């Protein structure tokens, strides 16, 4: 935000509070800054002045869906910024060293020309962040109760959550034990279901792998067969040529008058002068060696020629095996082998993998049987955990009904009776209970679902009583929001009941920060800080302004709320009386 606060009031709040809220170009608001106080803050003003727009802007900081219609006409973007002091839990990654507060912001702009919808940017600690991070960080400490809250209260999931929050640590522990048992049960049941659903596919895969292994085993490729087979195949394919070449070479060396005889004559000539000249003696040794080597070579060539012969049957067998190994390589060997190539190492590696897979598939029946037993045992554990959780919920329901009844009596509903019904249902992630809140608004009436049991004003009081009950059972900053926002929770309320609502909200604001949009002077009189939203024309356009009022200005606003005119002397007296009453009770 563009400036730091001068506010240094002593803290009476447990947990994080919203110390400052800046709103720019949202609806009829051009730019306003609210420096909120600890305790109870109220926003008042004429109908349509823009009070609810403040709450809508705050909801943007909680990650609410952005709408281009929220941007003030002619503005490039709507901006909402808030300062949270001290930084909320979970904000560590967005803080700098020594930061004592966290500034959060949301910017909403219409889509680019030709497009529809809106563009949105979020920042935490001055850094760009996903909108979901706003919900996680800010939503953990700020809770908004809007005019639709009584509608939400009719939802079973909302009622169950209210009861679980009221139940405190014992219920939370029972819920955690149930969640762990349910998760283990579902994991085992899901695996068993996958095994059962995949039985046909498992058998098909087994048949295929067994056929492939049988084909490989019948041919039985060897690791070094690539080269040895190729060598033998070449010899047999060229047997006649090889034998003829060896025989001819042997004849050239050993026949009469051939190389062996010529070398023998050379040796004899040299031996006649042996010992005369050492140099010639050395040449004689070489000639003798060549003669001996020629004799050996000729003998070996004759043996090779005698030993090699054409074997058509062996040649055909080798060709068939080569073709078989080529087929195996093409089916189970390396990818894209060269035409006619053999890769027995790759084929054998595939066979090893296939045998391991067959072993795993063949163990499927045993695994399924073991899982079936495990699922039964885990289901029993889930049932036991569900019963323990249900017992906690029913006990908490009795306490919640009694606590809400006490609040409703003080809210001018002395005969109202809340019933918390907890009934078994099939196990689900949240438990095995259906939770329903029933209300008998008047004596002698049957208890009915909240949406059918009361008028709008009565439902508003029930919603407030429930929130007060949760506040009684929880601590701000310990899993319960420390900032509560109420948007006309007093709808349909007036007279003495309005005064009771004011007392309740003032009580709720002990240890918390509460921001309430209201039209009731009886409620506003209890505020620690009173803000007035008003509209005026600037250059022909309507602009909303927010001003904090004190002393005489506050009495004037209370007078307007009581009588419709700020100049009524009798209304001013009544306003002074309300303020004195509120101050005395606080």
GROMACS .gro file of C-alpha atoms in nm, residues 46-353:
model
  308
   46UNK     CA    1  -2.806   0.521   0.311
   47UNK     CA    2  -2.935   0.230   0.106
   48UNK     CA    3  -2.736   0.205  -0.217
   49UNK     CA    4  -2.448   0.415  -0.084
   50UNK     CA    5  -2.202   0.132  -0.149
   51UNK     CA    6  -2.172  -0.044   0.188
   52UNK     CA    7  -2.195  -0.391   0.043
   53UNK     CA    8  -1.944  -0.291  -0.225
   54UNK     CA    9  -1.685  -0.270   0.054
   55UNK     CA   10  -1.757  -0.632   0.144
   56UNK     CA   11  -1.742  -0.734  -0.224
   57UNK     CA   12  -1.403  -0.567  -0.253
   58UNK     CA   13  -1.281  -0.748   0.057
   59UNK     CA   14  -1.398  -1.080  -0.090
   60UNK     CA   15  -1.161  -1.020  -0.383
   61UNK     CA   16  -0.876  -1.037  -0.132
   62UNK     CA   17  -1.009  -1.377  -0.029
   63UNK     CA   18  -0.977  -1.510  -0.384
   64UNK     CA   19  -1.339  -1.460  -0.492
   65UNK     CA   20  -1.419  -1.477  -0.862
   66UNK     CA   21  -1.333  -1.151  -1.039
   67UNK     CA   22  -1.590  -0.982  -1.262
   68UNK     CA   23  -1.515  -0.707  -1.511
   69UNK     CA   24  -1.842  -0.539  -1.406
   70UNK     CA   25  -1.679  -0.460  -1.072
   71UNK     CA   26  -1.438  -0.218  -1.242
   72UNK     CA   27  -1.553   0.143  -1.222
   73UNK     CA   28  -1.658   0.275  -1.563
   74UNK     CA   29  -1.367   0.452  -1.733
   75UNK     CA   30  -1.103   0.299  -1.504
   76UNK     CA   31  -0.833   0.072  -1.637
   77UNK     CA   32  -0.853  -0.163  -1.338
   78UNK     CA   33  -1.009  -0.211  -0.996
   79UNK     CA   34  -0.759  -0.247  -0.710
   80UNK     CA   35  -0.807  -0.374  -0.355
   81UNK     CA   36  -0.524  -0.381  -0.103
   82UNK     CA   37  -0.515  -0.493   0.257
   83UNK     CA   38  -0.263  -0.493   0.539
   84UNK     CA   39  -0.266  -0.791   0.778
   85UNK     CA   40  -0.096  -0.746   1.115
   86UNK     CA   41   0.079  -0.961   1.224
   87UNK     CA   42   0.131  -1.175   0.915
   88UNK     CA   43  -0.108  -1.470   0.911
   89UNK     CA   44   0.005  -1.831   0.947
   90UNK     CA   45   0.117  -1.979   0.619
   91UNK     CA   46   0.252  -1.647   0.485
   92UNK     CA   47   0.620  -1.718   0.556
   93UNK     CA   48   0.718  -1.769   0.192
   94UNK     CA   49   0.576  -1.426   0.102
   95UNK     CA   50   0.756  -1.230   0.375
   96UNK     CA   51   1.088  -1.051   0.381
   97UNK     CA   52   1.323  -1.060   0.675
   98UNK     CA   53   1.187  -0.857   0.965
   99UNK     CA   54   0.841  -0.798   0.807
  100UNK     CA   55   0.584  -0.726   1.076
  101UNK     CA   56   0.285  -0.717   0.842
  102UNK     CA   57   0.171  -0.865   0.512
  103UNK     CA   58   0.029  -0.652   0.232
  104UNK     CA   59  -0.203  -0.835  -0.006
  105UNK     CA   60  -0.359  -0.697  -0.322
  106UNK     CA   61  -0.590  -0.791  -0.607
  107UNK     CA   62  -0.621  -0.613  -0.939
  108UNK     CA   63  -0.911  -0.675  -1.177
  109UNK     CA   64  -0.913  -0.537  -1.530
  110UNK     CA   65  -1.147  -0.590  -1.825
  111UNK     CA   66  -1.020  -0.834  -2.086
  112UNK     CA   67  -0.823  -0.690  -2.378
  113UNK     CA   68  -1.010  -0.527  -2.664
  114UNK     CA   69  -1.233  -0.770  -2.845
  115UNK     CA   70  -1.228  -1.017  -2.558
  116UNK     CA   71  -1.479  -1.091  -2.285
  117UNK     CA   72  -1.449  -1.149  -1.913
  118UNK     CA   73  -1.175  -1.005  -1.699
  119UNK     CA   74  -0.805  -1.029  -1.615
  120UNK     CA   75  -0.696  -1.065  -1.255
  121UNK     CA   76  -0.365  -1.031  -1.071
  122UNK     CA   77  -0.290  -1.112  -0.711
  123UNK     CA   78   0.007  -1.012  -0.499
  124UNK     CA   79   0.128  -1.122  -0.159
  125UNK     CA   80   0.403  -0.922   0.006
  126UNK     CA   81   0.446  -0.726  -0.317
  127UNK     CA   82   0.512  -1.041  -0.523
  128UNK     CA   83   0.285  -1.187  -0.788
  129UNK     CA   84   0.093  -1.487  -0.657
  130UNK     CA   85  -0.182  -1.719  -0.780
  131UNK     CA   86  -0.532  -1.622  -0.671
  132UNK     CA   87  -0.554  -1.955  -0.488
  133UNK     CA   88  -0.274  -1.832  -0.259
  134UNK     CA   89  -0.500  -1.544  -0.148
  135UNK     CA   90  -0.765  -1.795  -0.049
  136UNK     CA   91  -0.515  -2.005   0.144
  137UNK     CA   92  -0.332  -1.723   0.324
  138UNK     CA   93  -0.603  -1.458   0.372
  139UNK     CA   94  -0.898  -1.697   0.381
  140UNK     CA   95  -0.745  -1.869   0.681
  141UNK     CA   96  -0.789  -1.560   0.900
  142UNK     CA   97  -1.082  -1.372   0.739
  143UNK     CA   98  -1.432  -1.518   0.720
  144UNK     CA   99  -1.723  -1.343   0.547
  145UNK     CA  100  -2.086  -1.401   0.646
  146UNK     CA  101  -2.297  -1.251   0.371
  147UNK     CA  102  -2.669  -1.215   0.317
  148UNK     CA  103  -2.666  -1.555   0.150
  149UNK     CA  104  -2.531  -1.720   0.464
  150UNK     CA  105  -2.877  -1.830   0.579
  151UNK     CA  106  -2.918  -2.007   0.244
  152UNK     CA  107  -2.580  -2.179   0.288
  153UNK     CA  108  -2.687  -2.290   0.634
  154UNK     CA  109  -2.946  -2.517   0.472
  155UNK     CA  110  -2.668  -2.720   0.307
  156UNK     CA  111  -2.585  -3.046   0.489
  157UNK     CA  112  -2.211  -3.004   0.432
  158UNK     CA  113  -2.217  -2.656   0.590
  159UNK     CA  114  -2.415  -2.781   0.889
  160UNK     CA  115  -2.175  -3.072   0.938
  161UNK     CA  116  -1.876  -2.837   0.922
  162UNK     CA  117  -2.033  -2.606   1.181
  163UNK     CA  118  -2.088  -2.898   1.417
  164UNK     CA  119  -1.734  -3.029   1.367
  165UNK     CA  120  -1.585  -2.687   1.437
  166UNK     CA  121  -1.794  -2.655   1.750
  167UNK     CA  122  -1.690  -3.003   1.867
  168UNK     CA  123  -1.334  -2.889   1.939
  169UNK     CA  124  -1.023  -3.109   1.981
  170UNK     CA  125  -1.200  -3.433   2.093
  171UNK     CA  126  -1.416  -3.434   1.782
  172UNK     CA  127  -1.123  -3.330   1.563
  173UNK     CA  128  -0.919  -3.624   1.696
  174UNK     CA  129  -1.205  -3.868   1.631
  175UNK     CA  130  -1.243  -3.724   1.282
  176UNK     CA  131  -0.870  -3.764   1.212
  177UNK     CA  132  -0.878  -4.129   1.329
  178UNK     CA  133  -1.177  -4.194   1.108
  179UNK     CA  134  -1.012  -4.023   0.809
  180UNK     CA  135  -0.700  -4.241   0.845
  181UNK     CA  136  -0.908  -4.561   0.871
  182UNK     CA  137  -1.128  -4.459   0.579
  183UNK     CA  138  -0.830  -4.374   0.361
  184UNK     CA  139  -0.662  -4.711   0.428
  185UNK     CA  140  -0.989  -4.896   0.363
  186UNK     CA  141  -1.057  -4.715   0.037
  187UNK     CA  142  -0.702  -4.770  -0.089
  188UNK     CA  143  -0.727  -5.146  -0.027
  189UNK     CA  144  -1.083  -5.166  -0.164
  190UNK     CA  145  -0.989  -4.970  -0.475
  191UNK     CA  146  -0.689  -5.198  -0.540
  192UNK     CA  147  -0.908  -5.506  -0.497
  193UNK     CA  148  -1.166  -5.359  -0.733
  194UNK     CA  149  -0.896  -5.290  -0.992
  195UNK     CA  150  -0.775  -5.649  -0.961
  196UNK     CA  151  -1.125  -5.786  -1.001
  197UNK     CA  152  -1.213  -5.557  -1.289
  198UNK     CA  153  -0.883  -5.645  -1.460
  199UNK     CA  154  -0.922  -6.023  -1.421
  200UNK     CA  155  -1.009  -6.082  -1.786
  201UNK     CA  156  -0.727  -5.857  -1.901
  202UNK     CA  157  -0.490  -6.032  -1.657
  203UNK     CA  158  -0.572  -6.374  -1.804
  204UNK     CA  159  -0.533  -6.242  -2.156
  205UNK     CA  160  -0.194  -6.096  -2.074
  206UNK     CA  161  -0.087  -6.421  -1.908
  207UNK     CA  162  -0.182  -6.622  -2.218
  208UNK     CA  163   0.007  -6.383  -2.445
  209UNK     CA  164   0.322  -6.382  -2.233
  210UNK     CA  165   0.320  -6.760  -2.195
  211UNK     CA  166   0.289  -6.802  -2.573
  212UNK     CA  167   0.577  -6.559  -2.629
  213UNK     CA  168   0.799  -6.732  -2.373
  214UNK     CA  169   0.718  -7.070  -2.524
  215UNK     CA  170   0.821  -6.940  -2.865
  216UNK     CA  171   1.149  -6.806  -2.726
  217UNK     CA  172   1.220  -7.119  -2.521
  218UNK     CA  173   1.160  -7.349  -2.819
  219UNK     CA  174   1.427  -7.166  -3.016
  220UNK     CA  175   1.645  -7.117  -2.704
  221UNK     CA  176   1.874  -6.839  -2.829
  222UNK     CA  177   2.224  -6.821  -2.675
  223UNK     CA  178   2.405  -6.506  -2.571
  224UNK     CA  179   2.702  -6.555  -2.811
  225UNK     CA  180   2.503  -6.701  -3.095
  226UNK     CA  181   2.500  -6.387  -3.308
  227UNK     CA  182   2.864  -6.434  -3.423
  228UNK     CA  183   2.909  -6.814  -3.402
  229UNK     CA  184   2.603  -6.884  -3.611
  230UNK     CA  185   2.704  -6.632  -3.872
  231UNK     CA  186   3.056  -6.780  -3.895
  232UNK     CA  187   2.939  -7.138  -3.940
  233UNK     CA  188   2.672  -7.035  -4.188
  234UNK     CA  189   2.928  -6.859  -4.405
  235UNK     CA  190   3.161  -7.163  -4.399
  236UNK     CA  191   2.891  -7.403  -4.509
  237UNK     CA  192   2.758  -7.168  -4.777
  238UNK     CA  193   3.113  -7.146  -4.930
  239UNK     CA  194   3.240  -7.498  -4.843
  240UNK     CA  195   3.332  -7.602  -5.196
  241UNK     CA  196   3.517  -7.280  -5.273
  242UNK     CA  197   3.700  -7.292  -4.940
  243UNK     CA  198   3.809  -7.656  -4.989
  244UNK     CA  199   3.925  -7.596  -5.344
  245UNK     CA  200   4.123  -7.289  -5.243
  246UNK     CA  201   4.295  -7.475  -4.957
  247UNK     CA  202   4.381  -7.774  -5.180
  248UNK     CA  203   4.524  -7.551  -5.452
  249UNK     CA  204   4.730  -7.361  -5.201
  250UNK     CA  205   4.860  -7.686  -5.050
  251UNK     CA  206   4.958  -7.815  -5.395
  252UNK     CA  207   5.141  -7.490  -5.470
  253UNK     CA  208   5.342  -7.542  -5.158
  254UNK     CA  209   5.402  -7.919  -5.139
  255UNK     CA  210   5.370  -8.076  -5.485
  256UNK     CA  211   5.684  -8.193  -5.668
  257UNK     CA  212   5.873  -7.895  -5.793
  258UNK     CA  213   5.655  -7.659  -5.587
  259UNK     CA  214   5.760  -7.406  -5.327
  260UNK     CA  215   5.871  -7.668  -5.072
  261UNK     CA  216   6.120  -7.824  -5.318
  262UNK     CA  217   6.250  -7.484  -5.429
  263UNK     CA  218   6.312  -7.387  -5.069
  264UNK     CA  219   6.485  -7.723  -5.007
  265UNK     CA  220   6.723  -7.659  -5.297
  266UNK     CA  221   6.798  -7.313  -5.159
  267UNK     CA  222   6.876  -7.456  -4.816
  268UNK     CA  223   7.109  -7.720  -4.968
  269UNK     CA  224   7.300  -7.456  -5.165
  270UNK     CA  225   7.355  -7.243  -4.859
  271UNK     CA  226   7.463  -7.532  -4.641
  272UNK     CA  227   7.759  -7.592  -4.877
  273UNK     CA  228   7.925  -7.272  -4.755
  274UNK     CA  229   7.790  -7.278  -4.400
  275UNK     CA  230   8.024  -7.127  -4.141
  276UNK     CA  231   8.231  -6.920  -4.385
  277UNK     CA  232   8.046  -6.592  -4.341
  278UNK     CA  233   7.827  -6.519  -4.036
  279UNK     CA  234   7.599  -6.298  -4.247
  280UNK     CA  235   7.524  -6.581  -4.488
  281UNK     CA  236   7.475  -6.821  -4.197
  282UNK     CA  237   7.198  -6.596  -4.074
  283UNK     CA  238   7.029  -6.610  -4.414
  284UNK     CA  239   7.058  -6.988  -4.406
  285UNK     CA  240   6.865  -6.998  -4.079
  286UNK     CA  241   6.588  -6.794  -4.235
  287UNK     CA  242   6.577  -7.020  -4.543
  288UNK     CA  243   6.555  -7.327  -4.318
  289UNK     CA  244   6.272  -7.166  -4.125
  290UNK     CA  245   6.079  -7.084  -4.441
  291UNK     CA  246   6.122  -7.438  -4.567
  292UNK     CA  247   5.989  -7.582  -4.240
  293UNK     CA  248   5.697  -7.331  -4.224
  294UNK     CA  249   5.609  -7.411  -4.588
  295UNK     CA  250   5.601  -7.780  -4.505
  296UNK     CA  251   5.372  -7.718  -4.199
  297UNK     CA  252   5.147  -7.479  -4.388
  298UNK     CA  253   5.107  -7.724  -4.673
  299UNK     CA  254   5.014  -8.001  -4.433
  300UNK     CA  255   4.755  -7.780  -4.256
  301UNK     CA  256   4.606  -7.668  -4.586
  302UNK     CA  257   4.572  -8.028  -4.695
  303UNK     CA  258   4.407  -8.111  -4.359
  304UNK     CA  259   4.165  -7.812  -4.394
  305UNK     CA  260   4.080  -7.916  -4.752
  306UNK     CA  261   4.023  -8.275  -4.641
  307UNK     CA  262   3.812  -8.166  -4.341
  308UNK     CA  263   3.573  -7.923  -4.508
  309UNK     CA  264   3.288  -8.061  -4.704
  310UNK     CA  265   2.943  -7.947  -4.812
  311UNK     CA  266   2.662  -8.050  -4.569
  312UNK     CA  267   2.328  -7.946  -4.725
  313UNK     CA  268   2.126  -8.069  -4.428
  314UNK     CA  269   2.338  -7.880  -4.176
  315UNK     CA  270   2.331  -7.574  -4.399
  316UNK     CA  271   1.951  -7.587  -4.419
  317UNK     CA  272   1.923  -7.628  -4.041
  318UNK     CA  273   2.148  -7.327  -3.984
  319UNK     CA  274   1.950  -7.119  -4.229
  320UNK     CA  275   1.625  -7.212  -4.054
  321UNK     CA  276   1.771  -7.123  -3.714
  322UNK     CA  277   1.903  -6.794  -3.847
  323UNK     CA  278   1.558  -6.711  -3.982
  324UNK     CA  279   1.401  -6.805  -3.649
  325UNK     CA  280   1.642  -6.582  -3.459
  326UNK     CA  281   1.573  -6.297  -3.701
  327UNK     CA  282   1.199  -6.337  -3.629
  328UNK     CA  283   1.260  -6.336  -3.255
  329UNK     CA  284   1.477  -6.024  -3.287
  330UNK     CA  285   1.211  -5.850  -3.492
  331UNK     CA  286   0.936  -5.938  -3.238
  332UNK     CA  287   1.117  -5.918  -2.907
  333UNK     CA  288   1.456  -5.763  -2.970
  334UNK     CA  289   1.580  -5.412  -3.023
  335UNK     CA  290   1.361  -5.148  -3.184
  336UNK     CA  291   1.388  -5.117  -3.564
  337UNK     CA  292   1.661  -5.380  -3.619
  338UNK     CA  293   1.849  -5.388  -3.949
  339UNK     CA  294   1.703  -5.633  -4.206
  340UNK     CA  295   1.824  -5.984  -4.126
  341UNK     CA  296   1.994  -5.875  -3.801
  342UNK     CA  297   2.010  -6.098  -3.491
  343UNK     CA  298   2.013  -5.954  -3.136
  344UNK     CA  299   1.989  -6.250  -2.900
  345UNK     CA  300   2.089  -6.039  -2.595
  346UNK     CA  301   1.782  -5.818  -2.641
  347UNK     CA  302   1.556  -6.121  -2.693
  348UNK     CA  303   1.685  -6.285  -2.375
  349UNK     CA  304   1.638  -5.958  -2.181
  350UNK     CA  305   1.275  -5.941  -2.297
  351UNK     CA  306   1.223  -6.301  -2.191
  352UNK     CA  307   1.355  -6.222  -1.844
  353UNK     CA  308   1.112  -5.930  -1.809
   0.00000   0.00000   0.00000
